[in-house]
Amino acid sequence: MAKNIKKNVLLGMICVFAMAFVVSTVTAAAAPTTVCNVATTDLLECLPAITGAHPPPPTHRCCNVMHRVNLPCLCRYKPQLAKFGANPTAAMAIPKKCGIKSTPTC
């Protein structure tokens, strides 16, 4: 009888750890990815200003994001922008258009 109780306790503990692992995995998957100190969902605010032949100026919300982003870090992503339909030149011009004075040369 004591053997069955130990088995049940062990099985219960395994189930608890398995549930904790699943919950932590799902929670981590739901968290937004961070690029250069800003969530990628926030960077989407600037997408209209970097796509198309004649992109519009950045919005106020886009500029708020640009003031929080690590600009030198974004230089590393410049070569990949065209792969996603973004204009790299327009993307690198956004910080100046948002009034950020110290912008890196990429």
PDB file of N, CA and C in Angstrom:
ATOM      1  N   MET A   1       0.825  -1.186   0.000  1.00  0.00           N
ATOM      2  CA  MET A   1       0.000   0.000   0.000  1.00  0.00           C
ATOM      3  C   MET A   1       0.870   1.250   0.000  1.00  0.00           C
ATOM      4  N   ALA A   2       1.916   1.283   0.830  1.00  0.00           N
ATOM      5  CA  ALA A   2       2.816   2.433   0.882  1.00  0.00           C
ATOM      6  C   ALA A   2       3.526   2.610  -0.445  1.00  0.00           C
ATOM      7  N   LYS A   3       3.785   1.503  -1.142  1.00  0.00           N
ATOM      8  CA  LYS A   3       4.438   1.543  -2.439  1.00  0.00           C
ATOM      9  C   LYS A   3       3.556   2.274  -3.449  1.00  0.00           C
ATOM     10  N   ASN A   4       2.243   1.991  -3.416  1.00  0.00           N
ATOM     11  CA  ASN A   4       1.291   2.646  -4.324  1.00  0.00           C
ATOM     12  C   ASN A   4       1.183   4.141  -4.035  1.00  0.00           C
ATOM     13  N   ILE A   5       1.238   4.502  -2.770  1.00  0.00           N
ATOM     14  CA  ILE A   5       1.165   5.915  -2.384  1.00  0.00           C
ATOM     15  C   ILE A   5       2.397   6.648  -2.911  1.00  0.00           C
ATOM     16  N   LYS A   6       3.572   6.046  -2.759  1.00  0.00           N
ATOM     17  CA  LYS A   6       4.800   6.657  -3.258  1.00  0.00           C
ATOM     18  C   LYS A   6       4.743   6.822  -4.770  1.00  0.00           C
ATOM     19  N   LYS A   7       4.210   5.804  -5.476  1.00  0.00           N
ATOM     20  CA  LYS A   7       4.058   5.892  -6.934  1.00  0.00           C
ATOM     21  C   LYS A   7       3.132   7.040  -7.311  1.00  0.00           C
ATOM     22  N   ASN A   8       2.021   7.160  -6.612  1.00  0.00           N
ATOM     23  CA  ASN A   8       1.051   8.216  -6.902  1.00  0.00           C
ATOM     24  C   ASN A   8       1.636   9.600  -6.635  1.00  0.00           C
ATOM     25  N   VAL A   9       2.396   9.734  -5.554  1.00  0.00           N
ATOM     26  CA  VAL A   9       3.031  11.010  -5.230  1.00  0.00           C
ATOM     27  C   VAL A   9       4.056  11.365  -6.307  1.00  0.00           C
ATOM     28  N   LEU A  10       4.863  10.372  -6.696  1.00  0.00           N
ATOM     29  CA  LEU A  10       5.859  10.587  -7.737  1.00  0.00           C
ATOM     30  C   LEU A  10       5.192  10.960  -9.057  1.00  0.00           C
ATOM     31  N   LEU A  11       4.142  10.248  -9.407  1.00  0.00           N
ATOM     32  CA  LEU A  11       3.417  10.544 -10.639  1.00  0.00           C
ATOM     33  C   LEU A  11       2.801  11.939 -10.583  1.00  0.00           C
ATOM     34  N   GLY A  12       2.277  12.311  -9.439  1.00  0.00           N
ATOM     35  CA  GLY A  12       1.703  13.650  -9.269  1.00  0.00           C
ATOM     36  C   GLY A  12       2.756  14.737  -9.418  1.00  0.00           C
ATOM     37  N   MET A  13       3.942  14.504  -8.856  1.00  0.00           N
ATOM     38  CA  MET A  13       5.024  15.485  -8.970  1.00  0.00           C
ATOM     39  C   MET A  13       5.474  15.628 -10.418  1.00  0.00           C
ATOM     40  N   ILE A  14       5.565  14.506 -11.121  1.00  0.00           N
ATOM     41  CA  ILE A  14       5.948  14.561 -12.540  1.00  0.00           C
ATOM     42  C   ILE A  14       4.917  15.372 -13.326  1.00  0.00           C
ATOM     43  N   CYS A  15       3.645  15.155 -13.044  1.00  0.00           N
ATOM     44  CA  CYS A  15       2.589  15.917 -13.733  1.00  0.00           C
ATOM     45  C   CYS A  15       2.695  17.415 -13.442  1.00  0.00           C
ATOM     46  N   VAL A  16       2.976  17.774 -12.195  1.00  0.00           N
ATOM     47  CA  VAL A  16       3.105  19.184 -11.831  1.00  0.00           C
ATOM     48  C   VAL A  16       4.276  19.817 -12.571  1.00  0.00           C
ATOM     49  N   PHE A  17       5.419  19.128 -12.602  1.00  0.00           N
ATOM     50  CA  PHE A  17       6.582  19.667 -13.313  1.00  0.00           C
ATOM     51  C   PHE A  17       6.314  19.770 -14.815  1.00  0.00           C
ATOM     52  N   ALA A  18       5.621  18.785 -15.361  1.00  0.00           N
ATOM     53  CA  ALA A  18       5.292  18.824 -16.790  1.00  0.00           C
ATOM     54  C   ALA A  18       4.378  20.009 -17.092  1.00  0.00           C
ATOM     55  N   MET A  19       3.394  20.240 -16.250  1.00  0.00           N
ATOM     56  CA  MET A  19       2.479  21.376 -16.448  1.00  0.00           C
ATOM     57  C   MET A  19       3.230  22.704 -16.321  1.00  0.00           C
ATOM     58  N   ALA A  20       4.127  22.791 -15.360  1.00  0.00           N
ATOM     59  CA  ALA A  20       4.906  24.018 -15.188  1.00  0.00           C
ATOM     60  C   ALA A  20       5.777  24.272 -16.414  1.00  0.00           C
ATOM     61  N   PHE A  21       6.359  23.225 -16.963  1.00  0.00           N
ATOM     62  CA  PHE A  21       7.186  23.362 -18.162  1.00  0.00           C
ATOM     63  C   PHE A  21       6.341  23.842 -19.338  1.00  0.00           C
ATOM     64  N   VAL A  22       5.164  23.266 -19.528  1.00  0.00           N
ATOM     65  CA  VAL A  22       4.290  23.660 -20.633  1.00  0.00           C
ATOM     66  C   VAL A  22       3.863  25.111 -20.478  1.00  0.00           C
ATOM     67  N   VAL A  23       3.473  25.504 -19.293  1.00  0.00           N
ATOM     68  CA  VAL A  23       3.044  26.887 -19.059  1.00  0.00           C
ATOM     69  C   VAL A  23       4.194  27.858 -19.314  1.00  0.00           C
ATOM     70  N   SER A  24       5.387  27.536 -18.855  1.00  0.00           N
ATOM     71  CA  SER A  24       6.517  28.445 -19.074  1.00  0.00           C
ATOM     72  C   SER A  24       6.888  28.527 -20.546  1.00  0.00           C
ATOM     73  N   THR A  25       6.761  27.423 -21.277  1.00  0.00           N
ATOM     74  CA  THR A  25       7.065  27.421 -22.702  1.00  0.00           C
ATOM     75  C   THR A  25       6.045  28.260 -23.470  1.00  0.00           C
ATOM     76  N   VAL A  26       4.781  28.102 -23.157  1.00  0.00           N
ATOM     77  CA  VAL A  26       3.736  28.867 -23.833  1.00  0.00           C
ATOM     78  C   VAL A  26       3.874  30.346 -23.522  1.00  0.00           C
ATOM     79  N   THR A  27       4.169  30.684 -22.291  1.00  0.00           N
ATOM     80  CA  THR A  27       4.337  32.079 -21.898  1.00  0.00           C
ATOM     81  C   THR A  27       5.527  32.696 -22.622  1.00  0.00           C
ATOM     82  N   ALA A  28       6.618  31.981 -22.728  1.00  0.00           N
ATOM     83  CA  ALA A  28       7.801  32.498 -23.416  1.00  0.00           C
ATOM     84  C   ALA A  28       7.520  32.688 -24.904  1.00  0.00           C
ATOM     85  N   ALA A  29       6.748  31.794 -25.497  1.00  0.00           N
ATOM     86  CA  ALA A  29       6.433  31.903 -26.920  1.00  0.00           C
ATOM     87  C   ALA A  29       5.531  33.105 -27.193  1.00  0.00           C
ATOM     88  N   ALA A  30       4.715  33.490 -26.227  1.00  0.00           N
ATOM     89  CA  ALA A  30       3.797  34.601 -26.418  1.00  0.00           C
ATOM     90  C   ALA A  30       4.479  35.957 -26.233  1.00  0.00           C
ATOM     91  N   ALA A  31       5.631  35.975 -25.616  1.00  0.00           N
ATOM     92  CA  ALA A  31       6.339  37.230 -25.383  1.00  0.00           C
ATOM     93  C   ALA A  31       6.894  37.772 -26.697  1.00  0.00           C
ATOM     94  N   PRO A  32       6.773  39.080 -26.918  1.00  0.00           N
ATOM     95  CA  PRO A  32       7.300  39.644 -28.168  1.00  0.00           C
ATOM     96  C   PRO A  32       8.819  39.588 -28.207  1.00  0.00           C
ATOM     97  N   THR A  33       9.339  39.492 -29.397  1.00  0.00           N
ATOM     98  CA  THR A  33      10.776  39.482 -29.594  1.00  0.00           C
ATOM     99  C   THR A  33      11.296  40.904 -29.460  1.00  0.00           C
ATOM    100  N   THR A  34      12.444  41.049 -28.840  1.00  0.00           N
ATOM    101  CA  THR A  34      13.059  42.357 -28.665  1.00  0.00           C
ATOM    102  C   THR A  34      14.238  42.487 -29.614  1.00  0.00           C
ATOM    103  N   VAL A  35      14.275  43.596 -30.329  1.00  0.00           N
ATOM    104  CA  VAL A  35      15.380  43.907 -31.235  1.00  0.00           C
ATOM    105  C   VAL A  35      15.874  45.298 -30.881  1.00  0.00           C
ATOM    106  N   CYS A  36      17.135  45.404 -30.561  1.00  0.00           N
ATOM    107  CA  CYS A  36      17.767  46.692 -30.243  1.00  0.00           C
ATOM    108  C   CYS A  36      17.012  47.452 -29.151  1.00  0.00           C
ATOM    109  N   ASN A  37      16.640  46.727 -28.102  1.00  0.00           N
ATOM    110  CA  ASN A  37      15.971  47.272 -26.907  1.00  0.00           C
ATOM    111  C   ASN A  37      14.506  47.633 -27.104  1.00  0.00           C
ATOM    112  N   VAL A  38      13.902  47.251 -28.233  1.00  0.00           N
ATOM    113  CA  VAL A  38      12.500  47.576 -28.494  1.00  0.00           C
ATOM    114  C   VAL A  38      11.791  46.318 -28.986  1.00  0.00           C
ATOM    115  N   ALA A  39      10.555  46.128 -28.555  1.00  0.00           N
ATOM    116  CA  ALA A  39       9.769  44.981 -29.029  1.00  0.00           C
ATOM    117  C   ALA A  39       9.501  45.134 -30.523  1.00  0.00           C
ATOM    118  N   THR A  40       9.568  44.019 -31.231  1.00  0.00           N
ATOM    119  CA  THR A  40       9.337  44.072 -32.677  1.00  0.00           C
ATOM    120  C   THR A  40       7.934  44.588 -32.998  1.00  0.00           C
ATOM    121  N   THR A  41       6.988  44.340 -32.121  1.00  0.00           N
ATOM    122  CA  THR A  41       5.640  44.864 -32.345  1.00  0.00           C
ATOM    123  C   THR A  41       5.636  46.392 -32.315  1.00  0.00           C
ATOM    124  N   ASP A  42       6.509  46.988 -31.510  1.00  0.00           N
ATOM    125  CA  ASP A  42       6.623  48.453 -31.480  1.00  0.00           C
ATOM    126  C   ASP A  42       7.273  48.970 -32.755  1.00  0.00           C
ATOM    127  N   LEU A  43       8.258  48.224 -33.261  1.00  0.00           N
ATOM    128  CA  LEU A  43       8.930  48.647 -34.494  1.00  0.00           C
ATOM    129  C   LEU A  43       7.976  48.677 -35.688  1.00  0.00           C
ATOM    130  N   LEU A  44       6.917  47.898 -35.611  1.00  0.00           N
ATOM    131  CA  LEU A  44       5.932  47.890 -36.702  1.00  0.00           C
ATOM    132  C   LEU A  44       5.264  49.249 -36.884  1.00  0.00           C
ATOM    133  N   GLU A  45       5.312  50.090 -35.861  1.00  0.00           N
ATOM    134  CA  GLU A  45       4.752  51.445 -35.969  1.00  0.00           C
ATOM    135  C   GLU A  45       5.413  52.218 -37.111  1.00  0.00           C
ATOM    136  N   CYS A  46       6.662  51.865 -37.433  1.00  0.00           N
ATOM    137  CA  CYS A  46       7.418  52.591 -38.459  1.00  0.00           C
ATOM    138  C   CYS A  46       7.331  51.944 -39.831  1.00  0.00           C
ATOM    139  N   LEU A  47       6.656  50.837 -39.956  1.00  0.00           N
ATOM    140  CA  LEU A  47       6.595  50.118 -41.221  1.00  0.00           C
ATOM    141  C   LEU A  47       6.077  50.970 -42.379  1.00  0.00           C
ATOM    142  N   PRO A  48       5.010  51.751 -42.231  1.00  0.00           N
ATOM    143  CA  PRO A  48       4.552  52.566 -43.367  1.00  0.00           C
ATOM    144  C   PRO A  48       5.610  53.562 -43.858  1.00  0.00           C
ATOM    145  N   ALA A  49       6.448  54.040 -42.952  1.00  0.00           N
ATOM    146  CA  ALA A  49       7.451  55.049 -43.305  1.00  0.00           C
ATOM    147  C   ALA A  49       8.681  54.465 -43.999  1.00  0.00           C
ATOM    148  N   ILE A  50       8.734  53.135 -44.115  1.00  0.00           N
ATOM    149  CA  ILE A  50       9.903  52.529 -44.762  1.00  0.00           C
ATOM    150  C   ILE A  50       9.532  51.596 -45.912  1.00  0.00           C
ATOM    151  N   THR A  51       8.262  51.568 -46.287  1.00  0.00           N
ATOM    152  CA  THR A  51       7.846  50.698 -47.386  1.00  0.00           C
ATOM    153  C   THR A  51       7.229  51.524 -48.510  1.00  0.00           C
ATOM    154  N   GLY A  52       7.327  50.986 -49.698  1.00  0.00           N
ATOM    155  CA  GLY A  52       6.763  51.653 -50.877  1.00  0.00           C
ATOM    156  C   GLY A  52       7.759  52.580 -51.534  1.00  0.00           C
ATOM    157  N   ALA A  53       7.391  53.019 -52.744  1.00  0.00           N
ATOM    158  CA  ALA A  53       8.283  53.897 -53.518  1.00  0.00           C
ATOM    159  C   ALA A  53       8.401  55.279 -52.892  1.00  0.00           C
ATOM    160  N   HIS A  54       7.321  55.789 -52.334  1.00  0.00           N
ATOM    161  CA  HIS A  54       7.309  57.119 -51.717  1.00  0.00           C
ATOM    162  C   HIS A  54       6.668  57.021 -50.330  1.00  0.00           C
ATOM    163  N   PRO A  55       7.427  56.517 -49.357  1.00  0.00           N
ATOM    164  CA  PRO A  55       6.844  56.329 -48.027  1.00  0.00           C
ATOM    165  C   PRO A  55       6.493  57.663 -47.365  1.00  0.00           C
ATOM    166  N   PRO A  56       5.418  57.664 -46.574  1.00  0.00           N
ATOM    167  CA  PRO A  56       5.050  58.884 -45.843  1.00  0.00           C
ATOM    168  C   PRO A  56       6.040  59.148 -44.722  1.00  0.00           C
ATOM    169  N   PRO A  57       6.015  60.350 -44.162  1.00  0.00           N
ATOM    170  CA  PRO A  57       6.897  60.633 -43.026  1.00  0.00           C
ATOM    171  C   PRO A  57       6.516  59.757 -41.829  1.00  0.00           C
ATOM    172  N   PRO A  58       7.454  59.547 -40.913  1.00  0.00           N
ATOM    173  CA  PRO A  58       7.132  58.725 -39.735  1.00  0.00           C
ATOM    174  C   PRO A  58       6.072  59.400 -38.869  1.00  0.00           C
ATOM    175  N   THR A  59       5.228  58.581 -38.280  1.00  0.00           N
ATOM    176  CA  THR A  59       4.187  59.094 -37.398  1.00  0.00           C
ATOM    177  C   THR A  59       4.781  59.451 -36.039  1.00  0.00           C
ATOM    178  N   HIS A  60       3.991  60.112 -35.235  1.00  0.00           N
ATOM    179  CA  HIS A  60       4.410  60.462 -33.875  1.00  0.00           C
ATOM    180  C   HIS A  60       4.717  59.188 -33.078  1.00  0.00           C
ATOM    181  N   ARG A  61       3.889  58.150 -33.259  1.00  0.00           N
ATOM    182  CA  ARG A  61       4.100  56.887 -32.544  1.00  0.00           C
ATOM    183  C   ARG A  61       5.401  56.234 -32.986  1.00  0.00           C
ATOM    184  N   CYS A  62       5.696  56.287 -34.287  1.00  0.00           N
ATOM    185  CA  CYS A  62       6.954  55.742 -34.798  1.00  0.00           C
ATOM    186  C   CYS A  62       8.130  56.489 -34.165  1.00  0.00           C
ATOM    187  N   CYS A  63       8.034  57.796 -34.109  1.00  0.00           N
ATOM    188  CA  CYS A  63       9.124  58.592 -33.521  1.00  0.00           C
ATOM    189  C   CYS A  63       9.318  58.277 -32.040  1.00  0.00           C
ATOM    190  N   ASN A  64       8.230  58.014 -31.335  1.00  0.00           N
ATOM    191  CA  ASN A  64       8.357  57.613 -29.925  1.00  0.00           C
ATOM    192  C   ASN A  64       9.163  56.324 -29.808  1.00  0.00           C
ATOM    193  N   VAL A  65       8.938  55.399 -30.730  1.00  0.00           N
ATOM    194  CA  VAL A  65       9.703  54.148 -30.740  1.00  0.00           C
ATOM    195  C   VAL A  65      11.168  54.436 -31.051  1.00  0.00           C
ATOM    196  N   MET A  66      11.419  55.284 -32.026  1.00  0.00           N
ATOM    197  CA  MET A  66      12.790  55.597 -32.429  1.00  0.00           C
ATOM    198  C   MET A  66      13.590  56.240 -31.301  1.00  0.00           C
ATOM    199  N   HIS A  67      12.924  56.967 -30.433  1.00  0.00           N
ATOM    200  CA  HIS A  67      13.625  57.588 -29.296  1.00  0.00           C
ATOM    201  C   HIS A  67      14.028  56.557 -28.245  1.00  0.00           C
ATOM    202  N   ARG A  68      13.420  55.371 -28.289  1.00  0.00           N
ATOM    203  CA  ARG A  68      13.761  54.312 -27.321  1.00  0.00           C
ATOM    204  C   ARG A  68      14.722  53.280 -27.890  1.00  0.00           C
ATOM    205  N   VAL A  69      14.851  53.206 -29.191  1.00  0.00           N
ATOM    206  CA  VAL A  69      15.630  52.138 -29.824  1.00  0.00           C
ATOM    207  C   VAL A  69      17.131  52.423 -29.746  1.00  0.00           C
ATOM    208  N   ASN A  70      17.921  51.363 -29.739  1.00  0.00           N
ATOM    209  CA  ASN A  70      19.378  51.473 -29.781  1.00  0.00           C
ATOM    210  C   ASN A  70      19.753  51.627 -31.263  1.00  0.00           C
ATOM    211  N   LEU A  71      19.984  52.843 -31.700  1.00  0.00           N
ATOM    212  CA  LEU A  71      20.206  53.124 -33.124  1.00  0.00           C
ATOM    213  C   LEU A  71      21.441  52.436 -33.710  1.00  0.00           C
ATOM    214  N   PRO A  72      22.601  52.447 -33.041  1.00  0.00           N
ATOM    215  CA  PRO A  72      23.734  51.719 -33.619  1.00  0.00           C
ATOM    216  C   PRO A  72      23.433  50.229 -33.832  1.00  0.00           C
ATOM    217  N   CYS A  73      22.633  49.668 -32.974  1.00  0.00           N
ATOM    218  CA  CYS A  73      22.244  48.270 -33.105  1.00  0.00           C
ATOM    219  C   CYS A  73      21.430  48.051 -34.381  1.00  0.00           C
ATOM    220  N   LEU A  74      20.566  49.006 -34.717  1.00  0.00           N
ATOM    221  CA  LEU A  74      19.739  48.864 -35.925  1.00  0.00           C
ATOM    222  C   LEU A  74      20.576  48.797 -37.201  1.00  0.00           C
ATOM    223  N   CYS A  75      21.751  49.377 -37.174  1.00  0.00           N
ATOM    224  CA  CYS A  75      22.628  49.335 -38.351  1.00  0.00           C
ATOM    225  C   CYS A  75      22.930  47.898 -38.775  1.00  0.00           C
ATOM    226  N   ARG A  76      22.982  47.007 -37.806  1.00  0.00           N
ATOM    227  CA  ARG A  76      23.258  45.602 -38.126  1.00  0.00           C
ATOM    228  C   ARG A  76      22.159  44.974 -38.967  1.00  0.00           C
ATOM    229  N   TYR A  77      20.943  45.526 -38.872  1.00  0.00           N
ATOM    230  CA  TYR A  77      19.801  44.955 -39.575  1.00  0.00           C
ATOM    231  C   TYR A  77      19.549  45.599 -40.941  1.00  0.00           C
ATOM    232  N   LYS A  78      20.277  46.634 -41.274  1.00  0.00           N
ATOM    233  CA  LYS A  78      20.066  47.341 -42.541  1.00  0.00           C
ATOM    234  C   LYS A  78      20.116  46.418 -43.752  1.00  0.00           C
ATOM    235  N   PRO A  79      21.097  45.513 -43.862  1.00  0.00           N
ATOM    236  CA  PRO A  79      21.145  44.642 -45.039  1.00  0.00           C
ATOM    237  C   PRO A  79      19.917  43.727 -45.195  1.00  0.00           C
ATOM    238  N   GLN A  80      19.261  43.383 -44.117  1.00  0.00           N
ATOM    239  CA  GLN A  80      18.109  42.487 -44.178  1.00  0.00           C
ATOM    240  C   GLN A  80      16.796  43.197 -44.501  1.00  0.00           C
ATOM    241  N   LEU A  81      16.756  44.505 -44.399  1.00  0.00           N
ATOM    242  CA  LEU A  81      15.498  45.230 -44.571  1.00  0.00           C
ATOM    243  C   LEU A  81      14.867  45.010 -45.935  1.00  0.00           C
ATOM    244  N   ALA A  82      15.667  45.025 -46.980  1.00  0.00           N
ATOM    245  CA  ALA A  82      15.129  44.862 -48.335  1.00  0.00           C
ATOM    246  C   ALA A  82      14.463  43.495 -48.515  1.00  0.00           C
ATOM    247  N   LYS A  83      14.946  42.487 -47.810  1.00  0.00           N
ATOM    248  CA  LYS A  83      14.350  41.150 -47.896  1.00  0.00           C
ATOM    249  C   LYS A  83      12.905  41.142 -47.429  1.00  0.00           C
ATOM    250  N   PHE A  84      12.557  42.093 -46.573  1.00  0.00           N
ATOM    251  CA  PHE A  84      11.207  42.160 -46.015  1.00  0.00           C
ATOM    252  C   PHE A  84      10.359  43.257 -46.652  1.00  0.00           C
ATOM    253  N   GLY A  85      10.813  43.769 -47.791  1.00  0.00           N
ATOM    254  CA  GLY A  85      10.048  44.780 -48.511  1.00  0.00           C
ATOM    255  C   GLY A  85      10.231  46.195 -47.987  1.00  0.00           C
ATOM    256  N   ALA A  86      11.201  46.398 -47.134  1.00  0.00           N
ATOM    257  CA  ALA A  86      11.455  47.726 -46.573  1.00  0.00           C
ATOM    258  C   ALA A  86      12.564  48.418 -47.360  1.00  0.00           C
ATOM    259  N   ASN A  87      12.511  49.723 -47.383  1.00  0.00           N
ATOM    260  CA  ASN A  87      13.525  50.531 -48.054  1.00  0.00           C
ATOM    261  C   ASN A  87      14.607  50.877 -47.028  1.00  0.00           C
ATOM    262  N   PRO A  88      15.808  50.302 -47.163  1.00  0.00           N
ATOM    263  CA  PRO A  88      16.859  50.552 -46.162  1.00  0.00           C
ATOM    264  C   PRO A  88      17.234  52.029 -46.024  1.00  0.00           C
ATOM    265  N   THR A  89      17.234  52.762 -47.132  1.00  0.00           N
ATOM    266  CA  THR A  89      17.575  54.190 -47.076  1.00  0.00           C
ATOM    267  C   THR A  89      16.521  54.956 -46.282  1.00  0.00           C
ATOM    268  N   ALA A  90      15.251  54.654 -46.547  1.00  0.00           N
ATOM    269  CA  ALA A  90      14.166  55.312 -45.805  1.00  0.00           C
ATOM    270  C   ALA A  90      14.222  54.942 -44.329  1.00  0.00           C
ATOM    271  N   ALA A  91      14.557  53.693 -44.040  1.00  0.00           N
ATOM    272  CA  ALA A  91      14.623  53.242 -42.646  1.00  0.00           C
ATOM    273  C   ALA A  91      15.709  53.980 -41.881  1.00  0.00           C
ATOM    274  N   MET A  92      16.855  54.162 -42.500  1.00  0.00           N
ATOM    275  CA  MET A  92      17.957  54.829 -41.815  1.00  0.00           C
ATOM    276  C   MET A  92      17.749  56.344 -41.723  1.00  0.00           C
ATOM    277  N   ALA A  93      16.798  56.877 -42.491  1.00  0.00           N
ATOM    278  CA  ALA A  93      16.497  58.310 -42.428  1.00  0.00           C
ATOM    279  C   ALA A  93      15.468  58.646 -41.346  1.00  0.00           C
ATOM    280  N   ILE A  94      14.769  57.657 -40.838  1.00  0.00           N
ATOM    281  CA  ILE A  94      13.709  57.909 -39.848  1.00  0.00           C
ATOM    282  C   ILE A  94      14.220  58.627 -38.600  1.00  0.00           C
ATOM    283  N   PRO A  95      15.334  58.228 -37.999  1.00  0.00           N
ATOM    284  CA  PRO A  95      15.762  58.928 -36.777  1.00  0.00           C
ATOM    285  C   PRO A  95      15.925  60.444 -36.980  1.00  0.00           C
ATOM    286  N   LYS A  96      16.532  60.864 -38.090  1.00  0.00           N
ATOM    287  CA  LYS A  96      16.681  62.308 -38.346  1.00  0.00           C
ATOM    288  C   LYS A  96      15.327  62.960 -38.554  1.00  0.00           C
ATOM    289  N   LYS A  97      14.425  62.269 -39.258  1.00  0.00           N
ATOM    290  CA  LYS A  97      13.080  62.812 -39.483  1.00  0.00           C
ATOM    291  C   LYS A  97      12.314  62.947 -38.177  1.00  0.00           C
ATOM    292  N   CYS A  98      12.695  62.146 -37.183  1.00  0.00           N
ATOM    293  CA  CYS A  98      12.053  62.209 -35.861  1.00  0.00           C
ATOM    294  C   CYS A  98      12.748  63.201 -34.932  1.00  0.00           C
ATOM    295  N   GLY A  99      13.754  63.895 -35.442  1.00  0.00           N
ATOM    296  CA  GLY A  99      14.432  64.915 -34.643  1.00  0.00           C
ATOM    297  C   GLY A  99      15.515  64.381 -33.735  1.00  0.00           C
ATOM    298  N   ILE A 100      15.979  63.169 -33.984  1.00  0.00           N
ATOM    299  CA  ILE A 100      17.056  62.592 -33.190  1.00  0.00           C
ATOM    300  C   ILE A 100      18.369  63.111 -33.770  1.00  0.00           C
ATOM    301  N   LYS A 101      19.119  63.827 -32.949  1.00  0.00           N
ATOM    302  CA  LYS A 101      20.326  64.502 -33.443  1.00  0.00           C
ATOM    303  C   LYS A 101      21.519  63.587 -33.603  1.00  0.00           C
ATOM    304  N   SER A 102      21.734  62.697 -32.672  1.00  0.00           N
ATOM    305  CA  SER A 102      22.915  61.828 -32.742  1.00  0.00           C
ATOM    306  C   SER A 102      22.526  60.495 -33.399  1.00  0.00           C
ATOM    307  N   THR A 103      22.646  60.457 -34.722  1.00  0.00           N
ATOM    308  CA  THR A 103      22.305  59.247 -35.453  1.00  0.00           C
ATOM    309  C   THR A 103      23.569  58.607 -36.016  1.00  0.00           C
ATOM    310  N   PRO A 104      23.638  57.296 -35.999  1.00  0.00           N
ATOM    311  CA  PRO A 104      24.832  56.629 -36.525  1.00  0.00           C
ATOM    312  C   PRO A 104      24.853  56.650 -38.045  1.00  0.00           C
ATOM    313  N   THR A 105      26.027  56.539 -38.608  1.00  0.00           N
ATOM    314  CA  THR A 105      26.173  56.394 -40.044  1.00  0.00           C
ATOM    315  C   THR A 105      26.309  54.906 -40.312  1.00  0.00           C
ATOM    316  N   CYS A 106      25.356  54.392 -41.040  1.00  0.00           N
ATOM    317  CA  CYS A 106      25.358  52.943 -41.323  1.00  0.00           C
ATOM    318  C   CYS A 106      25.839  52.699 -42.737  1.00  0.00           C
TER     319      CYS A 106
END
